[in-house]
PDB file of C-alpha atoms in Angstrom:
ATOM      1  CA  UNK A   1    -119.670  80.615 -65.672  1.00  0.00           C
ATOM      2  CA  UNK A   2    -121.690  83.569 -63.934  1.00  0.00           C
ATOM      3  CA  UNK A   3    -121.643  83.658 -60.454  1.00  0.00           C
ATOM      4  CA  UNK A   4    -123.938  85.700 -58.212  1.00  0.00           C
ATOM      5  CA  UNK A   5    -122.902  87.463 -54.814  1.00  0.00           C
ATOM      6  CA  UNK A   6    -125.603  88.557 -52.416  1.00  0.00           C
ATOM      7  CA  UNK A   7    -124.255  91.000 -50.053  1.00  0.00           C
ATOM      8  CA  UNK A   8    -125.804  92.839 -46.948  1.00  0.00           C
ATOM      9  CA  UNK A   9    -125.165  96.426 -45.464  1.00  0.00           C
ATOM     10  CA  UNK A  10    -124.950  96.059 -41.818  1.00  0.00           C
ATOM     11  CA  UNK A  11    -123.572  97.795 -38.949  1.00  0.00           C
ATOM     12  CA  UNK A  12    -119.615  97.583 -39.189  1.00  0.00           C
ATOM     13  CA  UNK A  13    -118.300  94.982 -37.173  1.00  0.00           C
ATOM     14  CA  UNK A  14    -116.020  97.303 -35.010  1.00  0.00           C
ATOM     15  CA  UNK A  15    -118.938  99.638 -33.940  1.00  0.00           C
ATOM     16  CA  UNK A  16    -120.584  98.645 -30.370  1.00  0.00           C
ATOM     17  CA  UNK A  17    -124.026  98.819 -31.054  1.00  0.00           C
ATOM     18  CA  UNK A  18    -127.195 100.343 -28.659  1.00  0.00           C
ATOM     19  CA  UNK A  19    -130.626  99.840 -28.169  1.00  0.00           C
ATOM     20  CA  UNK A  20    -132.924 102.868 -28.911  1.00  0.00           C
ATOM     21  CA  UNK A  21    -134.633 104.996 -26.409  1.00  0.00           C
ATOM     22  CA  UNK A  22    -138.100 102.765 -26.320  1.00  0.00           C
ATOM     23  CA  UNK A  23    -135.762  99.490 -26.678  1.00  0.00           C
ATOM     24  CA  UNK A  24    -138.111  99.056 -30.000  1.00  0.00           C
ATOM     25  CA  UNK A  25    -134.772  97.745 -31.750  1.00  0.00           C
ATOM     26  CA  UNK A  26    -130.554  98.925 -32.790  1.00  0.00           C
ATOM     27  CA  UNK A  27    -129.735 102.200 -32.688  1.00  0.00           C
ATOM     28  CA  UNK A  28    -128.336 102.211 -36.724  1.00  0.00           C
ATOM     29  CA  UNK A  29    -128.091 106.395 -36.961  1.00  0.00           C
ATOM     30  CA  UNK A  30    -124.828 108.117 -37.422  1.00  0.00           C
ATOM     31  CA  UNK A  31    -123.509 104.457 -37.478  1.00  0.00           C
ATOM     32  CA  UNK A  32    -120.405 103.492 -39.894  1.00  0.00           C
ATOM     33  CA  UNK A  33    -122.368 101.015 -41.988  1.00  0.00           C
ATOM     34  CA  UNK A  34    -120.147  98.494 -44.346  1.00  0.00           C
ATOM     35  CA  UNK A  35    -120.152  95.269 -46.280  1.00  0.00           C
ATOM     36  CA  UNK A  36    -121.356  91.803 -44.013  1.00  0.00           C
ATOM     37  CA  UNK A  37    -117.946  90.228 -43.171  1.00  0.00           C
ATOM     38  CA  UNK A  38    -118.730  86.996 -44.457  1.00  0.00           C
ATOM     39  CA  UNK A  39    -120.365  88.559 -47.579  1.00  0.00           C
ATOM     40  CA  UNK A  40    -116.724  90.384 -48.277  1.00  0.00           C
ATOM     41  CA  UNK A  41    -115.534  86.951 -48.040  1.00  0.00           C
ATOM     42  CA  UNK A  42    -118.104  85.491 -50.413  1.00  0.00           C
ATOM     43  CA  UNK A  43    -117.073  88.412 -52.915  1.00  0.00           C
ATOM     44  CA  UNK A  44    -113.214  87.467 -52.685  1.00  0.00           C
ATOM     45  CA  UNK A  45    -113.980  83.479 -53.338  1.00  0.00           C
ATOM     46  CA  UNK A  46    -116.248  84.751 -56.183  1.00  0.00           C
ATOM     47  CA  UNK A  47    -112.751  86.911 -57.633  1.00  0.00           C
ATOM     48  CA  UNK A  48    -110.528  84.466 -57.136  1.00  0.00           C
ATOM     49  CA  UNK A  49    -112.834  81.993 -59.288  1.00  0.00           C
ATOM     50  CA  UNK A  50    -112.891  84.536 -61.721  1.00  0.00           C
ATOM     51  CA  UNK A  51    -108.861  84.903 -61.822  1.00  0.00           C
ATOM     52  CA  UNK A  52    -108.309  81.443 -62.675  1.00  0.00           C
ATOM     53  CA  UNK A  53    -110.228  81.870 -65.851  1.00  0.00           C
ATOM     54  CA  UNK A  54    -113.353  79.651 -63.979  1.00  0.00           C
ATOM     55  CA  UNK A  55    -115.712  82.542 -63.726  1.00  0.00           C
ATOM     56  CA  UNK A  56    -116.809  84.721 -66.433  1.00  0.00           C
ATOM     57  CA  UNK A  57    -118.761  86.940 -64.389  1.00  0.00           C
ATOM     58  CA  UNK A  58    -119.583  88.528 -61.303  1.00  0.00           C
ATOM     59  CA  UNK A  59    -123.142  89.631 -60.300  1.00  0.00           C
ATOM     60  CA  UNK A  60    -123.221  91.504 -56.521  1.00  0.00           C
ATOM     61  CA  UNK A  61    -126.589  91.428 -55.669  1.00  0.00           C
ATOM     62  CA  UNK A  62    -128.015  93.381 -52.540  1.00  0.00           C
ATOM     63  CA  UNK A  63    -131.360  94.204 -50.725  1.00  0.00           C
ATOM     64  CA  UNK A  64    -132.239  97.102 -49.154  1.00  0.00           C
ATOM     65  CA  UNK A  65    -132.593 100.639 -48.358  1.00  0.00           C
ATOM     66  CA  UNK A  66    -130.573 102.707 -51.601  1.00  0.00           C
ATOM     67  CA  UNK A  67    -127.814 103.705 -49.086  1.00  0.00           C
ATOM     68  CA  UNK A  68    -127.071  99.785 -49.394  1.00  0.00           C
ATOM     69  CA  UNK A  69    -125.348 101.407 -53.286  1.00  0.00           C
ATOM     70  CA  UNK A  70    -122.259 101.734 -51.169  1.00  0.00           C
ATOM     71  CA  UNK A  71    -121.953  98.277 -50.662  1.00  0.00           C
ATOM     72  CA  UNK A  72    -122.758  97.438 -54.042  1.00  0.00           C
ATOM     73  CA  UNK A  73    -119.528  99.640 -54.926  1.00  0.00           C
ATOM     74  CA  UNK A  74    -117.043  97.917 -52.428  1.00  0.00           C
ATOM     75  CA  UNK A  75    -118.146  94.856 -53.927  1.00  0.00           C
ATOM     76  CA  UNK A  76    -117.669  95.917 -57.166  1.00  0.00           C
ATOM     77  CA  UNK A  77    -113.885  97.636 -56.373  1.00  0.00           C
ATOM     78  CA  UNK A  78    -113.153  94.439 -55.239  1.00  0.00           C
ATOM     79  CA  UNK A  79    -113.822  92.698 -58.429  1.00  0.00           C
ATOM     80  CA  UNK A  80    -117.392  92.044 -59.171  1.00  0.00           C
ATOM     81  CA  UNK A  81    -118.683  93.337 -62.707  1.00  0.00           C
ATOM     82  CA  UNK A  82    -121.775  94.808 -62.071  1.00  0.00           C
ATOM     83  CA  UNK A  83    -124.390  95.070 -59.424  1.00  0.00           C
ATOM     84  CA  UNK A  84    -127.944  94.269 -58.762  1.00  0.00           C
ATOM     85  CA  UNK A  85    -129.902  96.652 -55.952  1.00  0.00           C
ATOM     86  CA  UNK A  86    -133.183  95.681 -54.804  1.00  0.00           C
ATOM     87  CA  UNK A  87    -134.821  98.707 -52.918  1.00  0.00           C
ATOM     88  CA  UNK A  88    -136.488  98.514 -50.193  1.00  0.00           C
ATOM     89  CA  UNK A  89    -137.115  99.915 -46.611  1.00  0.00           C
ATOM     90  CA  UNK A  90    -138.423  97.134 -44.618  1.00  0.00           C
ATOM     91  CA  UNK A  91    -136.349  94.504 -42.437  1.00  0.00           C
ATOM     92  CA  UNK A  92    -136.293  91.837 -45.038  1.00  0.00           C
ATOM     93  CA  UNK A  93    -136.538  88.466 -43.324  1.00  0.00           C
ATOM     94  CA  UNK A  94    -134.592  85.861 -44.618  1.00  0.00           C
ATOM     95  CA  UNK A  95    -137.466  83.944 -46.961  1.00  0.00           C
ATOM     96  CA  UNK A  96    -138.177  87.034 -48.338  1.00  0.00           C
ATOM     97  CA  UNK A  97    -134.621  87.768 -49.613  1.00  0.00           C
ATOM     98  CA  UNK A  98    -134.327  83.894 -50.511  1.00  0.00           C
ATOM     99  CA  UNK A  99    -137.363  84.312 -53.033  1.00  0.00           C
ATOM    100  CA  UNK A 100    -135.653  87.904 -54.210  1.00  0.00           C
ATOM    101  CA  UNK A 101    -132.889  86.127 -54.944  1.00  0.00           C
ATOM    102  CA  UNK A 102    -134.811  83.053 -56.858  1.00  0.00           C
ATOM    103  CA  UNK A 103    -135.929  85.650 -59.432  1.00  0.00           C
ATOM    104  CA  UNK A 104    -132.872  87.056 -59.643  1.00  0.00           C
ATOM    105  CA  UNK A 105    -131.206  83.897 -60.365  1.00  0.00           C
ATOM    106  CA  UNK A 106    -134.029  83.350 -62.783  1.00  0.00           C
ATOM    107  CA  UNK A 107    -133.449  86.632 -64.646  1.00  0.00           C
ATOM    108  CA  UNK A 108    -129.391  86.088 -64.332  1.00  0.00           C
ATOM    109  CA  UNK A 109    -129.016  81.946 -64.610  1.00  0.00           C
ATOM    110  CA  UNK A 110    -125.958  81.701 -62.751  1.00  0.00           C
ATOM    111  CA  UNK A 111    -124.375  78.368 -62.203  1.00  0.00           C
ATOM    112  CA  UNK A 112    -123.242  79.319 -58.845  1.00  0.00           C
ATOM    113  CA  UNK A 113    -124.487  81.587 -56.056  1.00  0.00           C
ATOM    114  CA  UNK A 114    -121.813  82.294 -52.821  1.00  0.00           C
ATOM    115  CA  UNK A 115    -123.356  83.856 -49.758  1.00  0.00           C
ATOM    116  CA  UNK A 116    -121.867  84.674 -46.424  1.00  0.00           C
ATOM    117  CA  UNK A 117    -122.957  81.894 -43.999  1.00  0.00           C
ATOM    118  CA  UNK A 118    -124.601  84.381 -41.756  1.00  0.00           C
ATOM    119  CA  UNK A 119    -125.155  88.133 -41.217  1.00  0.00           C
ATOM    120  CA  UNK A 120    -123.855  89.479 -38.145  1.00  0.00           C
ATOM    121  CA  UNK A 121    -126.992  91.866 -37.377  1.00  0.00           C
ATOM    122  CA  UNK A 122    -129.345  89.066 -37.120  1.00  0.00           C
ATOM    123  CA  UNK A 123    -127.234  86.059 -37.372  1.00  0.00           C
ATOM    124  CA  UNK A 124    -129.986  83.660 -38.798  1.00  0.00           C
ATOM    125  CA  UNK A 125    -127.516  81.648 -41.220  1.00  0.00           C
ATOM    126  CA  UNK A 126    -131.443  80.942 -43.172  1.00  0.00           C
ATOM    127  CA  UNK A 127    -131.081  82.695 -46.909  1.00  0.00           C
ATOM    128  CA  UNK A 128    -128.178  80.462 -48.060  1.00  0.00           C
ATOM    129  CA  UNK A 129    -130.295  77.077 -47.681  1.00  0.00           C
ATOM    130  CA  UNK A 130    -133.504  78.604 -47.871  1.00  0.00           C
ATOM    131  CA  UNK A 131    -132.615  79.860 -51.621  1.00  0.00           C
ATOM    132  CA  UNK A 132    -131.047  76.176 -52.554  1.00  0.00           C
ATOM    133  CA  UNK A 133    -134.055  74.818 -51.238  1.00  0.00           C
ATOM    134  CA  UNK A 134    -136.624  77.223 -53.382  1.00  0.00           C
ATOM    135  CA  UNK A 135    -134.356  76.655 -56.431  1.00  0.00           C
ATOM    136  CA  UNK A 136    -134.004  72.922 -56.048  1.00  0.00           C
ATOM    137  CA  UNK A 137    -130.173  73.243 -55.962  1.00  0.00           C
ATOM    138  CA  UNK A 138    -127.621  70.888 -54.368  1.00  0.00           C
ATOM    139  CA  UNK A 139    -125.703  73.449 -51.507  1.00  0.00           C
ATOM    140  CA  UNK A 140    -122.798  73.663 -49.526  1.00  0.00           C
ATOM    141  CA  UNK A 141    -122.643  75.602 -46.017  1.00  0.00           C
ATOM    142  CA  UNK A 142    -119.928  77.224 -44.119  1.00  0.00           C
ATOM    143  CA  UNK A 143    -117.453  76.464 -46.860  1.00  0.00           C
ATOM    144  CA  UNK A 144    -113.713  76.609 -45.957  1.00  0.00           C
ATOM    145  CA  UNK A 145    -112.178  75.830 -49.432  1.00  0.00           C
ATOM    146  CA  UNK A 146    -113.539  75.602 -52.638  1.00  0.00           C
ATOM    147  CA  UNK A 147    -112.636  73.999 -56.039  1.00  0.00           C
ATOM    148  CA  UNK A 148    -114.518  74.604 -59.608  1.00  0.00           C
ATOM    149  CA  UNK A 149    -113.729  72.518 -62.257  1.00  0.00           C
ATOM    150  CA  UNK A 150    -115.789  70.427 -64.965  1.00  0.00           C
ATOM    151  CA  UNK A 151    -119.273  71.678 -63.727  1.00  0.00           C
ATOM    152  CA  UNK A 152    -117.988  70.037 -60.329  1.00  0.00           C
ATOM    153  CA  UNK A 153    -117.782  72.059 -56.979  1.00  0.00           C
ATOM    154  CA  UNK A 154    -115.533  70.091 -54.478  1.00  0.00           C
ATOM    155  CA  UNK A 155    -116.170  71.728 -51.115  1.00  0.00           C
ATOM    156  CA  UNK A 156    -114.280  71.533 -47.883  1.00  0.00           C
ATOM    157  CA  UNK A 157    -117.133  72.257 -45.011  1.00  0.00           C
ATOM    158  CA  UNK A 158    -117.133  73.032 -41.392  1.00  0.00           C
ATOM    159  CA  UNK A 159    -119.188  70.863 -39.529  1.00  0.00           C
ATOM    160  CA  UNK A 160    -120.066  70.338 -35.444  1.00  0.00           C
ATOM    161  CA  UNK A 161    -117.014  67.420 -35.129  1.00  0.00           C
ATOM    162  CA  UNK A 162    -114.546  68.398 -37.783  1.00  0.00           C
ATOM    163  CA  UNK A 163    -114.782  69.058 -41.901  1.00  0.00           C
ATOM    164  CA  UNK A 164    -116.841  67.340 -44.177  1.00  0.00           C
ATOM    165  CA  UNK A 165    -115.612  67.587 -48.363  1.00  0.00           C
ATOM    166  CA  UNK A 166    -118.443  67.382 -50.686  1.00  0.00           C
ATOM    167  CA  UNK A 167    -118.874  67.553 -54.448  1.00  0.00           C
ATOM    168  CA  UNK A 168    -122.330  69.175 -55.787  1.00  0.00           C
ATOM    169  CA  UNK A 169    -123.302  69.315 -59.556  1.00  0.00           C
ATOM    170  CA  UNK A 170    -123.608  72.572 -60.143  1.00  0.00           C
ATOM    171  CA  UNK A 171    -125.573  74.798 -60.493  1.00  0.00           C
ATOM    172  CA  UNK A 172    -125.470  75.095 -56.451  1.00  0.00           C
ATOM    173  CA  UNK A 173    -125.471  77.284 -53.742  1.00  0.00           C
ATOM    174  CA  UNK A 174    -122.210  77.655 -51.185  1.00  0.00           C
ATOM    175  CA  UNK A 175    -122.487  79.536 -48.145  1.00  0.00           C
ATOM    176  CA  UNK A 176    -118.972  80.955 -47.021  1.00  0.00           C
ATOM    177  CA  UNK A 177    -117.302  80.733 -43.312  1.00  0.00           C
ATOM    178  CA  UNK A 178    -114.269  82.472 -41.905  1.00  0.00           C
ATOM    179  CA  UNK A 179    -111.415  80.229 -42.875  1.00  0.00           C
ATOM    180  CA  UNK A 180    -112.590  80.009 -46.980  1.00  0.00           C
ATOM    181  CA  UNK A 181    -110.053  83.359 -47.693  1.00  0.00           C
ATOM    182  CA  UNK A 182    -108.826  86.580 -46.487  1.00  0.00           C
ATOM    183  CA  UNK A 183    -111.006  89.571 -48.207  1.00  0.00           C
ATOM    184  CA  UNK A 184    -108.851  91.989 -50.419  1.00  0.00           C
ATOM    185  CA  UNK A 185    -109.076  95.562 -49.790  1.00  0.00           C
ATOM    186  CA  UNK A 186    -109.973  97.651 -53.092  1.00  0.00           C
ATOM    187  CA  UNK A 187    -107.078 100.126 -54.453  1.00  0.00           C
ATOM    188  CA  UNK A 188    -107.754 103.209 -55.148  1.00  0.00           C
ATOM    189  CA  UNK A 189    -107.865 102.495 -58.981  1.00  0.00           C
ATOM    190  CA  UNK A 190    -110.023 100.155 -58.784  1.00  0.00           C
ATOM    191  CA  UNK A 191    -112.655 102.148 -56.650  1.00  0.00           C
ATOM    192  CA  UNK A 192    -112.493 104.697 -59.305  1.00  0.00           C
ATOM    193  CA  UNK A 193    -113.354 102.157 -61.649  1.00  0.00           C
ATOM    194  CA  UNK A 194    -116.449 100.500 -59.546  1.00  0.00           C
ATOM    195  CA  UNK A 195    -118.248 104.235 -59.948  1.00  0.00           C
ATOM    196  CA  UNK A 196    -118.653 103.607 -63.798  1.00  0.00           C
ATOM    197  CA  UNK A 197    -119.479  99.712 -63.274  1.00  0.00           C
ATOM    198  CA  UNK A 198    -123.321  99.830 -63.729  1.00  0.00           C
ATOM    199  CA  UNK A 199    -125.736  98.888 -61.067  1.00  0.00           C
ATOM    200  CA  UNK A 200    -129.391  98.264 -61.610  1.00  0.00           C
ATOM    201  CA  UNK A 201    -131.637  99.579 -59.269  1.00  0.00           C
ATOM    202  CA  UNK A 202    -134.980  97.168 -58.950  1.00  0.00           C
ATOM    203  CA  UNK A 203    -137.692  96.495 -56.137  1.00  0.00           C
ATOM    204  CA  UNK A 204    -139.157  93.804 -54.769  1.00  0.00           C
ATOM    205  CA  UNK A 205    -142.247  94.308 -56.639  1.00  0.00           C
ATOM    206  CA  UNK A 206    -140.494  94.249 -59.894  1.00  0.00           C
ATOM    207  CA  UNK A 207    -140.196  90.271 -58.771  1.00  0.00           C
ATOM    208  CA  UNK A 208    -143.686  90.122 -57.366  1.00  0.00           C
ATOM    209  CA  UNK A 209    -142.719  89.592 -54.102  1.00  0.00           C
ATOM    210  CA  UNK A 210    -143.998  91.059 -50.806  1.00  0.00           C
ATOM    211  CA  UNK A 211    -141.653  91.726 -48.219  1.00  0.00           C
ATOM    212  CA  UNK A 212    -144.155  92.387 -45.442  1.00  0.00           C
ATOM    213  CA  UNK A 213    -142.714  91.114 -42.045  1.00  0.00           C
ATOM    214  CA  UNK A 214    -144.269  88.134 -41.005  1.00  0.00           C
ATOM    215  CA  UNK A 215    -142.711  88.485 -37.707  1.00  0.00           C
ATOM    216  CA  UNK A 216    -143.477  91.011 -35.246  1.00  0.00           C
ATOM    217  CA  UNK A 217    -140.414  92.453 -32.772  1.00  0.00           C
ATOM    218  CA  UNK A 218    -141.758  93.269 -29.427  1.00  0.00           C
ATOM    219  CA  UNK A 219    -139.138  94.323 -27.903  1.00  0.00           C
ATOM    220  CA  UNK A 220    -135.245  94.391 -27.549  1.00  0.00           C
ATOM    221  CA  UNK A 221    -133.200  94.045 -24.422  1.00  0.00           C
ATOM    222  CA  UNK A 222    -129.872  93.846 -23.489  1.00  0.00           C
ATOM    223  CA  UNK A 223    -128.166  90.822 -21.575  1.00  0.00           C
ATOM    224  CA  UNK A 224    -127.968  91.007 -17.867  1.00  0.00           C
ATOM    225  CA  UNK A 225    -125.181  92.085 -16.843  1.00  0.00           C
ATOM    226  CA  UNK A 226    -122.221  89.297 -15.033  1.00  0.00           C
ATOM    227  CA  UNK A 227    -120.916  89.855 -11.847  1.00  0.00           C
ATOM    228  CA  UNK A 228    -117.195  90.418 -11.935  1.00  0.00           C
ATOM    229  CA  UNK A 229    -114.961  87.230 -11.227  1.00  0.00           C
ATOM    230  CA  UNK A 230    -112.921  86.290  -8.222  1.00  0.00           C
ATOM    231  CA  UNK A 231    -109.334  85.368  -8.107  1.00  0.00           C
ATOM    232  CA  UNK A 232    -109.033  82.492  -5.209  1.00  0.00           C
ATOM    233  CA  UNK A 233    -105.763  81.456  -3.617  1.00  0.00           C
ATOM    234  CA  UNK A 234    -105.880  77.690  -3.808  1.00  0.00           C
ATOM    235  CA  UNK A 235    -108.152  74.851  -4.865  1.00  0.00           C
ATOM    236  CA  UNK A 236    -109.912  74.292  -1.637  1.00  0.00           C
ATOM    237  CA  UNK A 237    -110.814  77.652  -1.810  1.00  0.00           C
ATOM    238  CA  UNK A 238    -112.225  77.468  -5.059  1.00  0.00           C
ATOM    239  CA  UNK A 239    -114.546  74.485  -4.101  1.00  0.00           C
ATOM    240  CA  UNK A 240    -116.139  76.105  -1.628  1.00  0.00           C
ATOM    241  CA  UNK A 241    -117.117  79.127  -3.589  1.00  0.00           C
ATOM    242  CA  UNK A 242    -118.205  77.080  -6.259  1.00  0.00           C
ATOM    243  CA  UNK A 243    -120.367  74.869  -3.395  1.00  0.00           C
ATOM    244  CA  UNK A 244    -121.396  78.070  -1.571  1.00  0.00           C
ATOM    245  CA  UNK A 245    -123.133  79.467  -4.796  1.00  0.00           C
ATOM    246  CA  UNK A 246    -124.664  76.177  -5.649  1.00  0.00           C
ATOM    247  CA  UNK A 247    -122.523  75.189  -8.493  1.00  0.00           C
ATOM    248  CA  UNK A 248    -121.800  71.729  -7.339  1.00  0.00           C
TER     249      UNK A 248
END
């Protein structure tokens, strides 16, 4: 069974991020860039299949400028087998990297595709059902366990009042969440051995599709900021602060 692993380079989740002078977007220079967290997660489910003899191989796939290589290589010293990197310098919206990843799928025929849930630059949570939906396959979102076995994926979900276990035929989609695994970090062997695992460098074109924008940012800003907090000495108190400003 192939499996394919998109994965994003984003801003590293430690880093505090600023705007830019003209507040036209994220200041990303001289920023530690790394692997999407719930990618790195997606990666790790994706090895773990492929430990138990279920997977046969491991396709990282990821969109975006070449520097995005680097992730290509963590998620290859992790485990993957070989990468995929679409080039590109434009802010790929999330149809656009859905229908990169439909050909992709269609060059590769995987019988399973596992995506982070979410990015945490833009936190849309779209490409994951937007790429079941173009490929017609049954999905699975913000997975918390996952079972392979006889063409059968049994998944334990994370919905709004508690978890939700489905089964989908595969070939499917799963989108990952926090609580599926706890990411590996590489050794040192095996990120010697990612630099000869080969990664083919494409572009959207190759594909046919156009990864114009279709939405136009017109400015960033940053959230007001709250006024500190009080401490009050008794509950009496507290009402009539909270009835002074209008909260009840």
């Amino acid at each position: 069974m192939k499996v394919v692993v998109p994965v994003k380079r984003v801003v590293d989740y430690n880093v505090k991020v600023r705007l830019t002078a003209d507040s036209s977007g994220v200041e990303r220079a001289n920023l530690k860039m790394s692997m999407n967290p719930f990618d790195e997660i997606a990666v790790e489910a994706a090895v773990q299949l492929k430990e138990k003899g279920i997977a046969s191989e491991i396709v990282a796939v990821s969109i975006g400028p070449r520097e995005a290589s680097e992730t290509l290589r963590t998620a290859l010293a992790m485990g993957a087998d070989r990468g995929v990197l679409v080039v590109t310098e434009d802010d790929v919206e999330p149809l656009a990297v859905a229908k990169i990843l439909k050909a992709i799928c269609a060059a590769e025929q995987p019988q399973l595709v596992i995506t982070g849930k979410q990015a945490i630059d833009d936190d849309a949570a779209q490409t994951g059902p937007m790429l079941a939906a173009l490929l017609g396959w049954a999905q699975a979102t913000r997975a918390r366990k996952l079972e392979v076995d006889a063409g059968i994926a049994r998944v334990e979900c994370e919905i709004d009042n508690g978890l939700q276990t489905v089964a989908l035929q595969l070939p499917a989609v799963v989108t990952t969440d926090l609580r599926l695994n706890e990411p590996r970090y590489a050794s040192l062997p095996n990120i010697m051995k990612a630099k000869k695992k080969p990664i083919a460098e494409k572009t959207a074109a190759d594909y046919g599709i156009d990864t114009t924008p279709r939405l136009t940012l017109l400015g960033v800003c940053a959230p007001a900021v709250r006024p500190a907090g009080v401490k009050v000495t008794s509950v009496g108190e507290l009402l009539d602060k909270l009835h002074a400003a209008g909260a009840i």
